Short mmCIF file of C-alpha atoms in Angstrom, two decimals:
data_model
loop_
_atom_site.label_atom_id
_atom_site.label_comp_id
_atom_site.label_asym_id
_atom_site.label_seq_id
_atom_site.Cartn_x
_atom_site.Cartn_y
_atom_site.Cartn_z
CA UNK L 3 -16.81 -16.37 42.90
CA UNK L 4 -17.78 -20.28 43.89
CA UNK L 5 -16.14 -23.12 42.44
CA UNK L 6 -19.41 -23.79 40.35
CA UNK L 7 -19.89 -20.41 38.50
CA UNK L 8 -18.50 -19.77 34.87
CA UNK L 9 -16.66 -16.89 34.66
CA UNK L 10 -18.88 -14.27 32.06
CA UNK L 11 -16.90 -13.33 29.13
CA UNK L 12 -16.78 -9.87 27.75
CA UNK L 13 -18.84 -9.18 24.77
CA UNK L 14 -17.16 -8.58 21.79
CA UNK L 15 -19.62 -6.14 19.92
CA UNK L 16 -19.68 -3.93 23.31
CA UNK L 17 -15.96 -3.71 23.85
CA UNK L 18 -15.99 -2.69 20.16
CA UNK L 19 -18.66 0.02 20.06
CA UNK L 20 -17.92 1.96 23.28
CA UNK L 21 -15.97 4.79 23.67
CA UNK L 22 -12.65 4.03 25.44
CA UNK L 23 -12.10 4.92 29.37
CA UNK L 24 -8.94 5.50 28.97
CA UNK L 25 -6.28 5.91 26.41
CA UNK L 26 -2.64 6.73 27.36
CA UNK L 27 -1.73 2.70 27.44
CA UNK L 28 -1.73 1.93 23.59
CA UNK L 29 1.31 3.53 21.71
CA UNK L 30 -0.56 4.28 18.63
CA UNK L 31 1.74 3.90 15.58
CA UNK L 32 2.15 7.10 13.12
CA UNK L 33 0.30 9.24 15.22
CA UNK L 34 0.55 12.19 17.44
CA UNK L 35 -0.65 10.46 20.27
CA UNK L 36 -1.09 13.70 22.72
CA UNK L 37 -3.33 15.97 19.92
CA UNK L 38 -5.03 12.91 19.31
CA UNK L 39 -6.07 11.66 22.16
CA UNK L 40 -7.26 15.31 23.25
CA UNK L 41 -9.88 14.81 20.92
CA UNK L 42 -10.20 11.13 19.21
CA UNK L 43 -11.10 9.64 16.07
CA UNK L 44 -12.64 6.18 16.67
CA UNK L 45 -14.99 4.37 14.58
CA UNK L 46 -16.62 1.53 15.27
CA UNK L 47 -18.56 -0.27 12.66
CA UNK L 48 -18.30 -0.40 8.72
CA UNK L 49 -20.94 -1.87 6.18
CA UNK L 50 -20.08 -0.82 1.93
CA UNK L 51 -18.54 2.73 1.82
CA UNK L 52 -18.62 4.30 5.63
CA UNK L 53 -17.91 4.07 8.73
CA UNK L 54 -20.06 4.50 11.70
CA UNK L 55 -18.14 6.54 14.67
CA UNK L 56 -18.47 5.13 18.15
CA UNK L 57 -21.00 8.23 18.54
CA UNK L 58 -22.67 7.12 15.86
CA UNK L 59 -21.63 9.04 12.80
CA UNK L 60 -21.91 7.81 9.21
CA UNK L 61 -18.21 8.63 7.75
CA UNK L 62 -17.66 8.24 3.98
CA UNK L 63 -14.41 6.45 3.14
CA UNK L 64 -12.65 8.03 1.23
CA UNK L 65 -9.68 6.42 1.50
CA UNK L 66 -10.50 2.96 1.54
CA UNK L 67 -9.25 1.99 5.27
CA UNK L 68 -5.45 2.47 4.76
CA UNK L 69 -5.45 1.65 1.13
CA UNK L 70 -6.89 -1.73 1.70
CA UNK L 71 -10.24 -2.43 1.62
CA UNK L 72 -11.10 -2.17 -2.23
CA UNK L 73 -13.81 -4.97 -2.26
CA UNK L 74 -15.88 -2.36 0.01
CA UNK L 75 -16.84 -3.04 3.90
CA UNK L 76 -17.55 -6.27 6.00
CA UNK L 77 -18.66 -7.81 2.63
CA UNK L 78 -20.06 -10.89 3.65
CA UNK L 79 -18.42 -13.92 1.31
CA UNK L 80 -15.45 -12.58 3.03
CA UNK L 81 -16.51 -12.01 6.83
CA UNK L 82 -18.34 -15.35 6.00
CA UNK L 83 -15.17 -16.95 4.92
CA UNK L 84 -13.14 -16.27 8.01
CA UNK L 85 -15.50 -17.07 10.22
CA UNK L 86 -15.98 -20.64 8.70
CA UNK L 87 -11.93 -21.11 9.08
CA UNK L 88 -12.39 -20.15 12.00
CA UNK L 89 -13.85 -22.50 13.21
CA UNK L 90 -12.57 -25.07 10.59
CA UNK L 91 -8.51 -24.78 11.38
CA UNK L 92 -7.22 -21.67 13.23
CA UNK L 93 -3.60 -22.42 12.70
CA UNK L 94 -1.31 -24.50 11.80
CA UNK L 95 2.59 -24.71 10.80
CA UNK L 96 4.54 -23.77 7.53
CA UNK L 97 8.11 -24.81 8.68
CA UNK L 98 7.94 -28.11 7.32
CA UNK L 99 4.32 -28.37 7.59
CA UNK L 100 1.08 -27.38 5.30
CA UNK L 101 -2.34 -26.74 4.94
CA UNK L 102 -4.08 -26.56 2.19
CA UNK L 103 -5.31 -23.03 1.20
CA UNK L 104 -1.62 -21.87 1.33
CA UNK L 105 -1.28 -23.86 -2.03
CA UNK L 106 -4.30 -22.71 -3.67
CA UNK L 107 -4.63 -19.56 -3.00
CA UNK L 108 -0.78 -19.39 -4.40
CA UNK L 109 -1.84 -20.36 -7.42
CA UNK L 110 -5.31 -18.21 -7.79
CA UNK L 111 -2.83 -15.03 -7.34
CA UNK L 112 -0.64 -16.83 -9.69
CA UNK L 113 -3.31 -16.88 -12.55
CA UNK L 114 -4.02 -13.16 -12.62
CA UNK L 115 -0.27 -11.55 -12.74
CA UNK L 116 1.79 -10.75 -15.12
CA UNK L 117 3.78 -13.56 -16.56
CA UNK L 118 6.32 -14.83 -15.43
CA UNK L 119 5.87 -13.96 -12.09
CA UNK L 120 4.66 -17.35 -10.82
CA UNK L 121 5.47 -18.09 -7.76
CA UNK L 122 4.50 -16.63 -4.11
CA UNK L 123 6.01 -15.93 -0.29
CA UNK L 124 3.57 -14.89 1.75
CA UNK L 125 4.63 -12.83 4.70
CA UNK L 126 2.07 -10.87 7.03
CA UNK L 127 2.10 -6.71 6.20
CA UNK L 128 3.94 -4.51 3.33
CA UNK L 129 6.86 -4.08 5.27
CA UNK L 130 7.85 -7.99 5.75
CA UNK L 131 6.72 -8.24 1.68
CA UNK L 132 10.12 -5.10 1.11
CA UNK L 133 12.33 -6.58 3.83
CA UNK L 134 11.77 -10.04 2.01
CA UNK L 135 11.89 -9.11 -1.85
CA UNK L 136 15.36 -7.22 -0.94
CA UNK L 137 16.53 -10.58 1.33
CA UNK L 138 15.21 -12.71 -1.85
CA UNK L 139 16.77 -10.33 -4.45
CA UNK L 140 20.36 -10.53 -2.13
CA UNK L 141 19.79 -14.41 -1.96
CA UNK L 142 19.05 -15.16 -5.52
CA UNK L 143 22.80 -13.10 -6.83
CA UNK L 144 24.51 -15.83 -3.99
CA UNK L 145 22.71 -18.35 -4.99
CA UNK L 146 24.06 -17.44 -9.45
CA UNK L 147 27.75 -16.95 -7.98
CA UNK L 148 27.13 -13.21 -7.91
CA UNK L 149 27.42 -12.82 -4.24
CA UNK L 150 29.01 -9.19 -4.87
CA UNK L 151 25.72 -7.92 -5.80
CA UNK L 152 24.79 -6.26 -2.14
CA UNK L 153 23.74 -2.80 -3.00
CA UNK L 154 20.04 -1.93 -3.04
CA UNK L 155 18.88 1.41 -4.54
CA UNK L 156 15.74 3.17 -3.64
CA UNK L 157 13.93 6.61 -4.50
CA UNK L 158 13.44 9.72 -2.67
CA UNK L 159 10.11 9.89 -1.28
CA UNK L 160 10.50 6.88 -1.40
CA UNK L 161 7.97 4.08 1.62
CA UNK L 162 8.30 1.07 2.01
CA UNK L 163 7.64 -0.24 5.01
CA UNK L 164 9.25 -0.26 8.58
CA UNK L 165 11.51 -2.81 8.63
CA UNK L 166 15.14 -1.88 8.24
CA UNK L 167 15.44 -2.81 5.02
CA UNK L 168 11.99 -0.96 3.81
CA UNK L 169 13.37 2.61 5.76
CA UNK L 170 16.73 1.59 4.18
CA UNK L 171 16.10 2.18 1.00
CA UNK L 172 13.21 4.26 1.47
CA UNK L 173 12.92 7.73 1.07
CA UNK L 174 11.39 9.61 3.63
CA UNK L 175 12.99 11.73 6.48
CA UNK L 176 10.97 11.57 9.26
CA UNK L 177 10.90 6.91 8.71
CA UNK L 178 14.70 6.86 8.48
CA UNK L 179 16.21 9.72 10.38
CA UNK L 180 16.12 8.25 14.16
CA UNK L 181 16.66 4.98 13.72
CA UNK L 182 20.46 4.75 13.01
CA UNK L 183 22.90 4.77 10.20
CA UNK L 184 20.04 1.62 9.05
CA UNK L 185 21.17 -0.71 6.39
CA UNK L 186 24.67 -0.59 4.07
CA UNK L 187 24.64 0.71 0.11
CA UNK L 188 22.77 1.78 -0.30
CA UNK L 189 21.68 4.60 -2.84
CA UNK L 190 19.00 6.75 -4.17
CA UNK L 191 17.56 7.80 -6.95
CA UNK L 192 16.09 11.60 -7.55
CA UNK L 193 11.33 11.75 -7.05
CA UNK L 194 9.63 12.35 -10.06
CA UNK L 195 7.10 14.99 -8.40
CA UNK L 196 7.68 18.21 -10.60
CA UNK L 197 4.99 20.79 -9.86
CA UNK L 198 6.61 23.19 -11.87
CA UNK L 199 6.62 21.79 -15.31
CA UNK L 200 3.73 18.68 -14.04
CA UNK L 201 0.78 20.58 -12.38
CA UNK L 202 -1.93 20.01 -12.46
CA UNK L 203 -1.29 17.02 -14.95
CA UNK L 204 -4.33 14.34 -15.43
CA UNK L 205 -2.83 10.88 -15.31
CA UNK L 206 0.82 10.33 -15.53
CA UNK L 207 2.59 13.77 -15.80
CA UNK L 208 4.91 14.48 -19.79
CA UNK L 209 8.02 15.28 -18.11
CA UNK L 210 10.43 13.56 -16.40
CA UNK L 211 10.91 10.58 -17.40
CA UNK L 212 14.70 11.56 -18.58
CA UNK L 213 15.32 11.37 -14.02
CA UNK L 214 15.02 7.44 -15.15
CA UNK L 215 18.34 7.56 -16.53
CA UNK L 216 19.72 9.15 -12.76
CA UNK L 217 20.57 5.40 -12.47
CA UNK L 218 23.02 4.68 -15.06
CA UNK L 219 24.98 7.74 -13.29
CA UNK L 220 24.53 5.43 -9.88
CA UNK L 221 25.19 1.95 -11.54
CA UNK L 222 29.23 4.34 -12.95
CA UNK L 223 29.55 5.31 -9.46
CA UNK L 224 29.31 1.69 -8.16
CA UNK L 225 29.31 -0.57 -10.83
CA UNK L 226 26.85 -2.52 -12.50
CA UNK L 227 28.46 -5.45 -10.11
CA UNK L 228 27.79 -4.14 -7.27
CA UNK L 229 24.55 -3.70 -7.39
CA UNK L 230 21.28 -6.35 -6.28
CA UNK L 231 18.02 -4.79 -6.82
CA UNK L 232 16.41 -0.65 -7.55
CA UNK L 233 12.95 -0.92 -5.48
CA UNK L 234 10.12 1.68 -6.30
CA UNK L 235 6.69 2.03 -5.93
CA UNK L 236 4.95 2.32 -9.70
CA UNK L 237 3.05 5.32 -7.36
CA UNK L 238 4.24 6.36 -4.44
CA UNK L 239 0.86 6.74 -2.07
CA UNK L 240 2.92 7.40 1.56
CA UNK L 241 4.18 10.52 -0.10
CA UNK L 242 1.21 12.57 -1.13
CA UNK L 243 0.29 10.12 -4.55
CA UNK L 244 3.53 10.88 -6.41
CA UNK L 245 3.35 9.19 -10.55
CA UNK L 246 5.40 8.53 -12.62
CA UNK L 247 6.11 10.12 -15.43
CA UNK L 248 5.26 8.94 -19.25
CA UNK L 249 8.24 6.51 -20.56
CA UNK L 250 9.76 6.69 -17.14
CA UNK L 251 9.16 3.35 -15.98
CA UNK L 252 9.56 1.74 -18.61
CA UNK L 253 13.38 3.44 -19.49
CA UNK L 254 13.85 1.69 -15.46
CA UNK L 255 13.43 -1.85 -16.41
CA UNK L 256 15.52 -0.92 -19.53
CA UNK L 257 18.45 0.04 -17.73
CA UNK L 258 17.73 -2.53 -15.01
CA UNK L 259 17.96 -5.35 -17.63
CA UNK L 260 21.42 -4.02 -19.48
CA UNK L 261 22.96 -4.51 -15.76
CA UNK L 262 21.30 -7.72 -14.33
CA UNK L 263 19.87 -5.67 -11.74
CA UNK L 264 16.58 -6.87 -10.10
CA UNK L 265 13.79 -4.70 -10.30
CA UNK L 266 11.48 -4.67 -7.58
CA UNK L 267 7.77 -3.17 -7.77
CA UNK L 268 6.36 -2.72 -4.32
CA UNK L 269 3.12 -2.78 -5.45
CA UNK L 270 1.03 -2.92 -1.37
CA UNK L 271 -0.88 0.36 -2.24
CA UNK L 272 -1.23 -0.46 -6.58
CA UNK L 273 -1.89 -4.03 -6.54
CA UNK L 274 -5.48 -5.34 -6.29
CA UNK L 275 -6.88 -3.25 -8.64
CA UNK L 276 -6.40 0.56 -7.24
CA UNK L 277 -5.17 0.99 -10.29
CA UNK L 278 -7.49 -0.67 -13.02
CA UNK L 279 -5.84 -3.27 -13.23
CA UNK L 280 -4.56 -6.42 -11.26
CA UNK L 281 -1.72 -4.84 -10.91
CA UNK L 282 0.73 -1.50 -12.11
CA UNK L 283 2.34 -3.40 -13.72
CA UNK L 284 -0.05 -4.35 -16.26
CA UNK L 285 -1.38 -0.92 -16.17
CA UNK L 286 2.02 0.35 -17.46
CA UNK L 287 3.10 -2.06 -18.85
CA UNK L 288 6.19 -2.67 -17.38
CA UNK L 289 7.01 -5.86 -15.76
CA UNK L 290 9.91 -6.32 -12.78
CA UNK L 291 11.34 -9.53 -11.44
CA UNK L 292 9.52 -9.12 -7.98
CA UNK L 293 6.70 -7.67 -6.61
CA UNK L 294 5.55 -6.45 -2.74
CA UNK L 295 1.96 -7.15 -1.99
CA UNK L 296 0.00 -6.79 1.13
CA UNK L 297 -3.32 -4.14 2.10
CA UNK L 298 -6.05 -5.25 -0.88
CA UNK L 299 -4.90 -8.85 -0.65
CA UNK L 300 -7.19 -9.72 1.84
CA UNK L 301 -9.84 -6.57 1.85
CA UNK L 302 -7.81 -5.40 4.59
CA UNK L 303 -10.02 -7.81 7.07
CA UNK L 304 -6.78 -10.33 7.92
CA UNK L 305 -3.40 -8.92 7.78
CA UNK L 306 -1.49 -10.84 5.32
CA UNK L 307 1.14 -9.93 2.48
CA UNK L 308 2.69 -11.76 -0.50
CA UNK L 309 6.09 -11.08 -2.47
CA UNK L 310 5.52 -12.44 -6.59
CA UNK L 311 8.72 -13.61 -7.94
CA UNK L 312 9.75 -15.03 -11.61
CA UNK L 313 10.26 -18.90 -12.10
CA UNK L 314 13.73 -17.81 -13.18
CA UNK L 315 14.69 -15.77 -9.19
CA UNK L 316 12.86 -19.34 -7.48
CA UNK L 317 14.48 -22.20 -9.76
CA UNK L 318 17.58 -20.78 -9.32
CA UNK L 319 17.13 -21.71 -5.27
CA UNK L 320 16.09 -25.22 -6.53
CA UNK L 321 19.20 -26.69 -6.26
CA UNK L 322 21.31 -28.57 -4.28
CA UNK L 323 20.27 -31.72 -2.13
CA UNK L 324 16.65 -32.47 -2.20
CA UNK L 325 16.61 -32.19 1.56
CA UNK L 326 18.34 -28.50 2.32
CA UNK L 327 16.63 -25.17 3.25
CA UNK L 328 16.59 -23.45 -0.13
CA UNK L 329 15.50 -20.15 1.29
CA UNK L 330 16.79 -19.76 5.46
CA UNK L 331 13.44 -16.54 5.98
CA UNK L 332 9.75 -16.81 6.60
CA UNK L 333 7.99 -15.96 9.43
CA UNK L 334 5.21 -17.74 11.64
CA UNK L 335 2.26 -16.87 10.37
CA UNK L 336 3.42 -17.73 6.74
CA UNK L 337 0.32 -18.58 5.09
CA UNK L 338 -2.25 -18.61 7.97
CA UNK L 339 -5.61 -20.46 7.39
CA UNK L 340 -7.43 -17.31 8.62
CA UNK L 341 -5.33 -15.34 6.12
CA UNK L 342 -5.96 -17.66 3.37
CA UNK L 343 -9.14 -18.06 3.78
CA UNK L 344 -9.76 -14.34 3.61
CA UNK L 345 -7.32 -14.21 0.31
CA UNK L 346 -9.46 -16.34 -1.36
CA UNK L 347 -12.43 -15.06 -1.01
CA UNK L 348 -11.76 -11.80 -1.99
CA UNK L 349 -10.42 -12.42 -4.97
CA UNK L 350 -13.91 -14.09 -5.47
CA UNK L 351 -15.24 -10.49 -5.05
CA UNK L 352 -13.28 -8.92 -7.70
CA UNK L 353 -13.83 -11.27 -9.58
CA UNK L 354 -16.96 -12.13 -9.77
CA UNK L 355 -18.55 -8.21 -8.68
CA UNK L 356 -15.87 -6.83 -11.83
CA UNK L 357 -13.85 -4.62 -9.30
CA UNK L 358 -10.43 -4.82 -11.59
CA UNK L 359 -13.36 -3.16 -14.32
CA UNK L 360 -14.59 -1.22 -12.24
CA UNK L 361 -12.36 0.98 -11.47
CA UNK L 362 -11.16 1.92 -14.81
CA UNK L 363 -14.92 2.70 -16.32
CA UNK L 364 -15.05 5.09 -12.85
CA UNK L 365 -11.54 6.73 -13.16
CA UNK L 366 -12.91 9.29 -15.56
CA UNK L 367 -15.57 10.00 -13.08
CA UNK L 368 -12.70 10.57 -10.68
CA UNK L 369 -10.52 12.38 -12.34
CA UNK L 370 -12.93 14.95 -13.30
CA UNK L 371 -14.27 15.07 -10.17
CA UNK L 372 -11.10 15.80 -7.81
CA UNK L 373 -10.05 18.20 -11.05
CA UNK L 374 -12.38 19.74 -10.26
CA UNK L 375 -11.12 21.31 -7.05
CA UNK L 376 -8.74 23.69 -8.87
CA UNK L 377 -9.23 26.92 -7.99
CA UNK L 378 -10.19 26.28 -4.90
CA UNK L 379 -8.16 28.73 -2.12
CA UNK L 380 -4.61 27.16 -1.58
CA UNK L 381 -5.08 24.58 -3.80
CA UNK L 382 -1.54 24.02 -5.64
CA UNK L 383 -1.58 20.39 -7.39
CA UNK L 384 -3.59 18.48 -8.03
CA UNK L 385 -2.94 14.66 -9.72
CA UNK L 386 -4.35 11.38 -10.07
CA UNK L 387 -4.77 7.74 -11.91
CA UNK L 388 -7.07 4.71 -11.84
CA UNK L 389 -8.78 5.33 -8.74
CA UNK L 390 -6.19 7.33 -6.81
CA UNK L 391 -5.98 11.17 -5.82
CA UNK L 392 -4.10 13.91 -4.66
CA UNK L 393 -4.72 17.56 -3.57
CA UNK L 394 -1.76 19.31 -2.71
CA UNK L 395 -2.73 22.82 -0.61
CA UNK L 396 -0.35 25.07 -0.15
CA UNK L 397 1.68 25.29 3.05
CA UNK L 398 0.97 27.95 6.91
CA UNK L 399 4.39 30.25 7.45
CA UNK L 400 3.54 28.75 10.75
CA UNK L 401 4.64 24.89 9.24
CA UNK L 402 4.23 22.84 6.46
CA UNK L 403 1.38 20.29 7.39
CA UNK L 404 -0.69 21.82 9.45
CA UNK L 405 -3.30 23.60 6.55
CA UNK L 406 -3.17 19.87 5.94
CA UNK L 407 -4.00 18.21 9.62
CA UNK L 408 -6.77 20.91 10.02
CA UNK L 409 -8.28 19.67 6.56
CA UNK L 410 -7.87 15.81 7.78
CA UNK L 411 -9.37 16.81 10.82
CA UNK L 412 -12.41 19.02 9.58
CA UNK L 413 -13.91 16.37 7.48
CA UNK L 414 -13.46 14.04 9.57
CA UNK L 415 -15.57 15.89 12.52
CA UNK L 416 -17.90 18.31 10.17
CA UNK L 417 -18.54 16.68 6.72
CA UNK L 418 -18.26 12.88 8.26
CA UNK L 419 -16.00 12.41 5.45
CA UNK L 420 -12.30 9.81 5.66
CA UNK L 421 -9.65 11.13 3.99
CA UNK L 422 -5.64 10.67 4.40
CA UNK L 423 -3.27 13.84 5.23
CA UNK L 424 0.47 13.41 4.64
CA UNK L 425 1.88 16.85 5.27
CA UNK L 426 -0.55 19.89 3.70
CA UNK L 427 -1.11 16.63 1.23
CA UNK L 428 -4.77 14.92 0.78
CA UNK L 429 -4.96 11.88 -0.59
CA UNK L 430 -7.73 9.67 -1.59
CA UNK L 431 -8.24 6.06 -2.75
CA UNK L 432 -12.09 5.00 -1.92
CA UNK L 433 -12.69 1.20 -1.43
CA UNK L 434 -14.01 0.14 -5.87
CA UNK L 435 -16.84 -0.66 -5.32
CA UNK L 436 -17.66 3.35 -5.36
CA UNK L 437 -20.21 4.97 -7.84
CA UNK L 438 -20.58 8.86 -9.19
CA UNK L 439 -22.65 9.56 -6.42
CA UNK L 440 -19.69 8.66 -4.00
CA UNK L 441 -17.08 10.55 -5.68
CA UNK L 442 -19.62 13.44 -5.90
CA UNK L 443 -20.08 13.54 -2.22
CA UNK L 444 -16.60 12.28 -1.30
CA UNK L 445 -15.48 15.59 -3.34
CA UNK L 446 -18.78 18.32 -2.56
CA UNK L 447 -17.48 17.31 1.01
CA UNK L 448 -14.28 17.88 0.80
CA UNK L 449 -14.03 21.40 -1.09
CA UNK L 450 -16.67 23.00 1.41
CA UNK L 451 -13.36 21.63 4.36
CA UNK L 452 -10.67 23.33 1.80
CA UNK L 453 -13.31 26.20 1.72
CA UNK L 454 -13.18 26.52 5.65
CA UNK L 455 -9.76 26.25 6.04
CA UNK L 456 -9.02 29.27 4.08
#
């Protein structure tokens, strides 16, 4: 190339839609890499309720990407907001500096959060939100002169991301067993999945609220004065849509309040309309002290998370010299301009298109359709709340997860349907823009796959 020639940039669109020649360099997350790379499932573009694969097939999205594309793919308002922001301000630090958008966004978020959670700390993912909330809880007690409160209580089958804090309080074995002793001083509540008593429940199951009283046993074992926080998912997503029994969350809240323990709701999945309100805290009428979010905050378009804190927690830090940093914590990309622009546009779409209300309106039809799968071969349980659902299949004698993976894989290649599988649980969480025809297509295609896999 001569000095006068300008090097040509690669065409981004061509790169994004072509099948890669090589797949070895990318170490994929939460993926059986060798299995995947023999027969890749590659997505090239998306619009509305559908992906398009690199081989040109239209794939109905039954999972909102990864529980996050609540407003549907490629929404023009969100796309335009990101494009304009990238051309205006691509990055600005929020350590001892700022730009307008995170302040504007925080006010918008506080307006839809349950009282009194009116302060927002930005992160870049659900994992970071969880570790941030745990650190805030520990620091809060220290700021109040109760620094001995260092214990954290999670729950069996809980998923709280992949940071060391999150896997310590989490309760999914494969996420924990490879990584050593993790954080000290962590205990776990029992999970609430009880197929024997609650199988094929519609909505929240009737049995199991008494499991919340296990928290009293843990308090008696360790003493309340040592416990900083309890963290639970109102609806456990990654474990296979495990629902809280009627009255369970209220009882957890009562016990935490009684003993001065902070309650953290991990709403990375349930936040922003998934269960029919802005947050599950509002849907279930139980207000925690901290809420972790991500995913639907930006419709999945730009990585972003946020932790909501009550005024009491926030204000406990606002003492001492005015020039002192109150919380030594944060991320380079906290309140990133593109992420804030995407989040503001996403909130516009949720509000103007009434998507939270739409989730409430579509939930009964969704419930009817998913429970129509009862009686299909190997279906041992069906669970649902809002626009979330799970179909649990009987495990094959040769191993847990083999039947679930086959349904997941065949649905993609044979039925042009994208679902999630956790072991032998098929999980569904579609974009909130779906209509009755989309619901019919999802479950017709899933039913055909379950029959074919029998």
